[in-house]
Amino acid sequence: MFERLESEGYAVHRSAYGLETAFEIEYSQGSGGRVVVFNAEYDALPRIGHACGHNLIATSAIAAFLATCEAMKLQYRNGPGFTVRLLGTPAEEAGGGKIHLINKGAYKDVFACLMLHPISPLPHDDKFLSIAAGPPGGFLATDDVRVTFTGKAAHAAAATWERINALDAVVAAYLNISLLRQQILPSKRVHGTIVNGGEQPNIIPMSASVDYCMRASSVKSLKDLKEKITKCFEAAATATGCGVKLEWSAVSYADLKVNHPICERFVDAMQTMGHDSVMEMPEQEGLLSGGSTDMGNVSYEVPGFHAMYIIPADGVNHTHEFARAAGSSEAFERTIACASGIAQVACQILVNDDFAEQIKMDFDRQ
């Protein structure tokens, strides 16, 4: 693909922005003008494959990118200057690939960034449907932490009063957080697991650790939740006499900001082509929400679009059933249909100044 595009006037950059598995393909016409980016995700899940449909995300981005470029070349050969980019964004599932790309300047001159994401059929609604504003309840801001408690080891049956049990601190922290869940908003999530609880039963654990993940509806709300969770860990350390060390993730995912003018234009484009599409589905809130994506971080940098579309699947995302569905011909057809919709939106962003101003105003308002 790279070689063919290079021969047709596209600029191809492998290992883009210093990331070995990232790439960037660009087409420009004239000078100046707006820059539109399509994000292509392609990382799979360990031992389960494309159970989140990133193969389809890459397909939609490639199709929309090529359709936008070729349509602009055909319809606006002597029109305004513009740039369209296809950005290969690795490691969405855990590594925060787009956050690294942000830090490297990949979105610095970008006016808007567009992408699509497949989902399983909604409860009580089996129509082909795209949801422009994403899942009800939105994508959540999230952060992870590894917490290690340190005590003093001893034989579990001899002079135990002279030692400090790090596993006790883990248990206390777990109970503290479980109790805290009664006093946090339903939109907030806290989940964790014990990574190390000691070596063997007849030794009082000198070290024990847990991994926790926190999610909230916004970056601001997540900050408040992290402060409360941190106190739970610190209280457990104080109560047991242990030392405590918190190691926060190097990447923290932000919530996804919705750009309403882009969403509305996408719905119009899809409906004009005869496809069911809605702005949002509030009646499904609580049934389809709670996930996180590093596209949220991009939406804090530039106006972003991250629509969801349904593919026929017997299981939800991150299951073997969804992985099988993501490889079906019908999933491919629906992906191409939605890619046509975002290509139309991209063309309007590039040539319609009034539309571009609406997008910018909505972004600045948030």
Coordinates of C-alpha atoms in Angstrom, one line a residue:
M1 CA 0.0 0.0 0.0
F2 CA 2.8 2.4 0.9
E3 CA 4.7 2.0 -2.3
R4 CA 1.6 2.4 -4.5
L5 CA 0.5 5.6 -2.7
E6 CA 4.0 7.1 -2.9
S7 CA 3.9 6.7 -6.7
E8 CA 0.5 8.5 -6.8
G9 CA 1.6 11.7 -5.0
Y10 CA 1.1 10.7 -1.4
A11 CA 3.8 11.4 1.2
V12 CA 4.5 8.3 3.2
H13 CA 6.3 8.3 6.6
R14 CA 7.1 5.0 8.2
S15 CA 7.9 4.8 12.0
A16 CA 6.3 8.3 12.3
Y17 CA 7.1 10.6 15.1
G18 CA 9.8 8.3 16.5
L19 CA 7.3 5.4 17.2
E20 CA 8.4 2.3 15.4
T21 CA 4.9 0.9 14.8
A22 CA 3.3 4.3 13.8
F23 CA 2.9 5.6 10.3
E24 CA 1.6 8.7 8.5
I25 CA 0.4 9.1 5.0
E26 CA -0.4 12.6 3.8
Y27 CA -1.9 14.3 0.7
S28 CA -1.7 18.1 0.3
Q29 CA -3.0 20.4 -2.4
G30 CA -2.0 24.0 -2.7
S31 CA -0.7 26.0 0.3
G32 CA -2.3 26.6 3.7
G33 CA -5.8 25.4 4.4
R34 CA -7.1 23.1 7.0
V35 CA -5.7 19.7 8.0
V36 CA -7.9 16.7 8.7
V37 CA -6.6 13.5 10.2
F38 CA -8.1 10.0 10.2
N39 CA -6.9 7.8 13.0
A40 CA -6.2 4.2 12.2
E41 CA -6.0 1.8 15.1
Y42 CA -4.7 -1.7 14.5
D43 CA -3.5 -3.3 17.8
A44 CA -5.2 -6.6 18.8
L45 CA -5.8 -8.1 22.2
P46 CA -3.4 -10.8 23.6
R47 CA -4.7 -14.4 22.9
I48 CA -8.0 -13.1 21.6
G49 CA -7.2 -11.2 18.4
H50 CA -9.3 -8.3 17.0
A51 CA -12.0 -8.5 19.7
C52 CA -12.4 -4.8 19.7
G53 CA -12.5 -4.5 16.0
H54 CA -9.4 -2.5 15.4
N55 CA -9.0 -4.2 12.1
L56 CA -12.2 -2.5 11.1
I57 CA -11.1 0.8 12.6
A58 CA -8.0 0.7 10.4
T59 CA -10.1 -0.3 7.4
S60 CA -12.5 2.6 7.9
A61 CA -9.7 5.1 8.3
I62 CA -7.9 4.0 5.2
A63 CA -11.1 4.0 3.2
A64 CA -12.2 7.4 4.4
F65 CA -8.7 8.8 3.9
L66 CA -8.6 7.7 0.3
A67 CA -12.1 8.7 -0.5
T68 CA -11.6 12.2 0.9
C69 CA -8.3 12.7 -1.0
E70 CA -9.7 11.4 -4.3
A71 CA -13.0 13.3 -4.0
M72 CA -11.1 16.6 -3.2
K73 CA -8.8 16.0 -6.2
L74 CA -11.7 15.5 -8.5
Q75 CA -14.1 18.2 -7.2
Y76 CA -11.7 20.9 -6.0
R77 CA -8.7 20.6 -8.3
N78 CA -8.4 24.4 -8.4
G79 CA -10.0 25.0 -5.0
P80 CA -8.7 25.8 -1.6
G81 CA -5.4 24.5 -0.1
F82 CA -5.9 21.5 2.2
T83 CA -4.1 18.5 3.8
V84 CA -5.5 15.1 4.6
R85 CA -3.6 12.6 6.8
L86 CA -3.9 9.0 7.7
L87 CA -2.2 8.5 11.0
G88 CA -1.4 5.0 12.2
T89 CA -1.9 5.0 15.9
P90 CA -0.6 1.9 17.8
A91 CA -1.2 0.7 21.3
E92 CA -4.7 2.0 22.0
E93 CA -5.6 -0.9 24.3
A94 CA -3.0 -0.2 27.0
G95 CA 0.0 1.8 25.8
G96 CA -1.7 5.1 25.1
G97 CA -0.2 5.4 21.6
K98 CA -2.1 8.6 20.7
I99 CA -0.8 10.2 23.9
H100 CA 2.8 9.6 22.8
L101 CA 1.8 11.0 19.3
I102 CA 0.4 14.1 21.0
N103 CA 3.6 14.6 22.9
K104 CA 5.6 14.2 19.7
G105 CA 3.5 16.9 17.9
A106 CA 1.4 14.7 15.6
Y107 CA -1.7 16.8 16.1
K108 CA -0.1 20.2 16.4
D109 CA -1.3 21.7 13.1
V110 CA -4.5 19.6 12.9
F111 CA -7.9 21.2 12.6
A112 CA -10.0 18.1 13.2
C113 CA -9.5 14.3 13.8
L114 CA -12.0 11.7 12.8
M115 CA -12.4 7.9 13.4
L116 CA -15.0 5.2 13.8
H117 CA -15.4 2.2 16.2
P118 CA -17.5 -0.9 15.9
I119 CA -19.7 -2.3 18.7
S120 CA -22.0 -5.2 19.2
P121 CA -25.8 -4.9 18.7
L122 CA -27.6 -2.8 21.3
P123 CA -30.0 -4.4 23.7
H124 CA -33.5 -4.5 22.2
D125 CA -32.4 -2.8 19.0
D126 CA -30.9 -4.9 16.1
K127 CA -31.0 -2.3 13.4
F128 CA -27.9 -1.1 11.5
L129 CA -27.3 2.0 13.5
S130 CA -24.4 4.4 13.9
I131 CA -24.3 6.6 17.0
A132 CA -22.5 9.8 16.2
A133 CA -21.9 11.1 19.7
G134 CA -20.5 7.7 20.9
P135 CA -21.9 5.5 23.7
P136 CA -24.5 6.8 26.2
G137 CA -22.6 8.1 29.2
G138 CA -19.5 8.7 27.0
F139 CA -16.0 7.4 27.2
L140 CA -14.5 7.8 30.6
A141 CA -11.2 9.3 31.8
T142 CA -9.1 6.6 33.3
D143 CA -5.8 6.1 35.2
D144 CA -4.0 3.0 36.7
V145 CA -1.8 2.6 39.7
R146 CA 0.5 -0.1 41.2
V147 CA 0.5 0.1 45.0
T148 CA 3.2 -1.7 47.0
F149 CA 3.0 -2.0 50.8
T150 CA 6.2 -2.9 52.7
G151 CA 6.3 -4.4 56.2
K152 CA 8.6 -6.8 58.1
A153 CA 8.8 -10.5 57.4
A154 CA 8.8 -13.2 60.1
H155 CA 7.9 -16.8 60.7
A156 CA 4.1 -16.9 60.8
A157 CA 4.1 -18.8 64.1
A158 CA 7.0 -17.2 66.0
A159 CA 7.3 -13.7 67.4
T160 CA 4.7 -12.4 65.0
W161 CA 4.2 -9.3 67.2
E162 CA 7.6 -8.1 66.2
R163 CA 6.8 -8.0 62.5
I164 CA 4.5 -6.1 60.1
N165 CA 2.2 -7.9 57.7
A166 CA 2.1 -6.2 54.3
L167 CA -0.9 -8.4 53.2
D168 CA -2.9 -6.9 56.0
A169 CA -2.4 -3.5 54.4
V170 CA -3.7 -4.9 51.0
V171 CA -6.8 -6.3 52.7
A172 CA -7.4 -3.1 54.5
A173 CA -7.0 -1.1 51.3
Y174 CA -9.4 -3.4 49.5
L175 CA -12.0 -3.0 52.1
N176 CA -11.6 0.8 52.3
I177 CA -12.2 1.1 48.5
S178 CA -15.1 -1.3 48.7
L179 CA -16.7 0.9 51.3
L180 CA -15.9 4.1 49.3
R181 CA -17.9 2.8 46.3
Q182 CA -21.1 3.5 48.3
Q183 CA -20.2 7.2 48.3
I184 CA -19.0 7.8 44.7
L185 CA -21.1 8.7 41.6
P186 CA -22.5 5.9 39.4
S187 CA -20.3 7.2 36.6
K188 CA -17.2 6.5 38.5
R189 CA -15.5 3.1 38.4
V190 CA -12.8 1.5 40.6
H191 CA -11.5 -2.0 40.0
G192 CA -8.4 -3.8 41.2
T193 CA -6.6 -7.1 41.7
I194 CA -4.0 -8.4 44.1
V195 CA -0.7 -8.8 42.2
N196 CA 1.4 -10.1 45.1
G197 CA 0.1 -11.4 48.5
G198 CA 3.3 -13.0 49.8
E199 CA 5.5 -16.0 49.1
Q200 CA 4.0 -18.8 51.2
P201 CA 1.6 -19.2 54.2
N202 CA 4.2 -19.7 56.9
I203 CA 6.0 -16.4 56.2
I204 CA 4.4 -13.0 57.2
P205 CA 4.6 -11.1 53.9
M206 CA 7.2 -8.3 53.9
S207 CA 5.8 -7.0 50.6
A208 CA 2.4 -7.1 49.0
S209 CA 1.0 -5.2 46.0
V210 CA -2.2 -4.4 44.1
D211 CA -3.1 -2.9 40.7
Y212 CA -6.1 -0.6 40.5
C213 CA -7.8 1.2 37.7
M214 CA -10.0 4.2 38.1
R215 CA -12.5 5.8 35.7
A216 CA -14.6 8.9 35.8
S217 CA -16.7 11.0 33.5
S218 CA -14.1 13.8 33.1
V219 CA -10.5 14.5 33.8
K220 CA -11.6 16.8 36.7
S221 CA -13.8 14.2 38.2
L222 CA -11.0 11.6 37.9
K223 CA -8.7 13.8 39.8
D224 CA -11.1 13.9 42.7
L225 CA -11.6 10.1 42.6
K226 CA -7.8 9.5 42.6
E227 CA -7.4 11.7 45.7
K228 CA -10.0 9.6 47.6
I229 CA -8.5 6.3 46.5
T230 CA -5.0 7.5 47.5
K231 CA -6.3 8.2 51.0
C232 CA -7.7 4.6 51.1
F233 CA -4.2 3.3 50.4
E234 CA -2.5 5.7 52.9
A235 CA -5.0 4.8 55.6
A236 CA -4.3 1.1 55.2
A237 CA -0.6 1.8 55.5
T238 CA -1.1 3.9 58.6
A239 CA -3.4 1.3 60.2
T240 CA -1.0 -1.6 59.7
G241 CA 2.3 0.3 60.1
C242 CA 3.4 -0.5 56.6
G243 CA 5.2 1.7 54.1
V244 CA 3.4 2.5 50.9
K245 CA 4.5 3.4 47.4
L246 CA 2.1 4.4 44.6
E247 CA 3.3 4.2 41.0
W248 CA 0.9 5.8 38.6
S249 CA 0.7 4.9 34.9
A250 CA 2.8 6.9 32.5
V251 CA -0.3 7.5 30.4
S252 CA -3.7 8.6 31.7
Y253 CA -6.7 8.5 29.3
A254 CA -8.9 11.5 29.1
D255 CA -12.7 11.5 28.6
L256 CA -13.9 12.0 25.1
K257 CA -15.2 15.5 24.2
V258 CA -18.1 15.4 21.7
N259 CA -18.0 18.0 18.8
H260 CA -21.7 18.4 18.0
P261 CA -21.5 20.1 14.6
I262 CA -19.3 17.2 13.3
C263 CA -21.7 14.7 14.8
E264 CA -24.8 16.3 13.3
R265 CA -23.2 16.5 9.8
F266 CA -22.3 12.8 10.0
V267 CA -25.9 11.9 10.9
D268 CA -27.1 13.9 7.9
A269 CA -24.6 12.2 5.6
M270 CA -25.5 8.7 6.8
Q271 CA -29.3 9.3 6.6
T272 CA -28.9 10.8 3.1
M273 CA -27.3 7.6 2.0
G274 CA -30.2 5.6 3.5
H275 CA -28.5 4.3 6.6
D276 CA -30.0 4.4 10.1
S277 CA -28.0 6.9 12.2
V278 CA -28.7 8.9 15.4
M279 CA -26.9 11.6 17.3
E280 CA -27.1 9.7 20.6
M281 CA -29.2 7.1 22.4
P282 CA -29.8 8.2 26.0
E283 CA -32.2 5.3 26.6
Q284 CA -29.3 2.9 26.4
E285 CA -27.3 4.7 29.1
G286 CA -26.0 2.2 31.6
L287 CA -26.0 -0.6 29.1
L288 CA -23.4 0.8 26.8
S289 CA -20.9 2.9 28.6
G290 CA -17.9 2.8 30.8
G291 CA -15.0 2.3 28.4
S292 CA -12.0 4.5 27.8
T293 CA -9.9 5.5 24.8
D294 CA -6.8 7.6 24.1
M295 CA -8.9 9.3 21.4
G296 CA -10.2 11.2 24.4
N297 CA -6.8 12.8 24.8
V298 CA -6.9 13.8 21.2
S299 CA -10.3 15.4 21.7
Y300 CA -8.7 17.8 24.2
E301 CA -6.2 18.9 21.6
V302 CA -8.4 19.3 18.5
P303 CA -12.0 18.9 17.6
G304 CA -12.6 15.1 17.5
F305 CA -15.1 12.6 16.2
H306 CA -15.4 9.0 17.4
A307 CA -18.7 7.5 16.2
M308 CA -19.8 4.0 17.1
Y309 CA -21.4 1.7 14.6
I310 CA -23.0 -1.7 15.0
I311 CA -21.8 -5.0 13.5
P312 CA -23.6 -8.3 13.8
A313 CA -22.0 -10.1 16.7
D314 CA -23.1 -12.7 19.3
G315 CA -20.9 -11.1 22.0
V316 CA -19.8 -7.7 23.2
N317 CA -16.4 -6.1 22.6
H318 CA -13.4 -8.0 24.0
T319 CA -14.9 -11.4 23.5
H320 CA -14.0 -14.3 21.1
E321 CA -17.5 -13.9 19.6
F322 CA -16.8 -10.2 18.7
A323 CA -13.4 -11.1 17.2
R324 CA -15.1 -13.6 14.9
A325 CA -17.7 -11.0 13.9
A326 CA -15.0 -8.4 13.2
G327 CA -13.8 -10.6 10.4
S328 CA -17.2 -11.1 8.7
S329 CA -18.1 -9.7 5.3
E330 CA -21.1 -7.9 6.7
A331 CA -18.9 -6.1 9.3
F332 CA -16.7 -5.0 6.4
E333 CA -19.7 -3.7 4.4
R334 CA -21.0 -1.7 7.3
T335 CA -17.5 -0.3 7.9
I336 CA -17.2 1.0 4.4
A337 CA -20.7 2.6 4.6
C338 CA -19.7 4.5 7.7
A339 CA -16.3 5.4 6.2
S340 CA -18.3 7.0 3.4
G341 CA -20.1 9.1 5.9
I342 CA -16.9 10.5 7.6
A343 CA -15.3 11.1 4.2
Q344 CA -18.2 13.4 3.3
V345 CA -17.8 15.2 6.6
A346 CA -14.1 15.6 6.1
C347 CA -14.6 17.2 2.7
Q348 CA -17.0 19.7 4.2
I349 CA -14.5 20.6 6.9
L350 CA -11.9 21.3 4.2
V351 CA -14.0 23.5 2.0
N352 CA -16.9 25.0 4.1
D353 CA -15.6 27.9 6.2
D354 CA -19.0 28.4 8.0
F355 CA -19.0 24.7 9.0
A356 CA -15.4 24.9 10.2
E357 CA -16.2 27.9 12.3
Q358 CA -19.1 26.1 14.0
I359 CA -16.7 23.2 14.8
K360 CA -14.2 25.6 16.3
M361 CA -16.8 27.4 18.4
D362 CA -18.1 24.2 19.8
F363 CA -14.6 23.0 20.6
D364 CA -13.6 26.3 22.3
R365 CA -16.9 26.3 24.3
Q366 CA -15.9 23.1 26.0

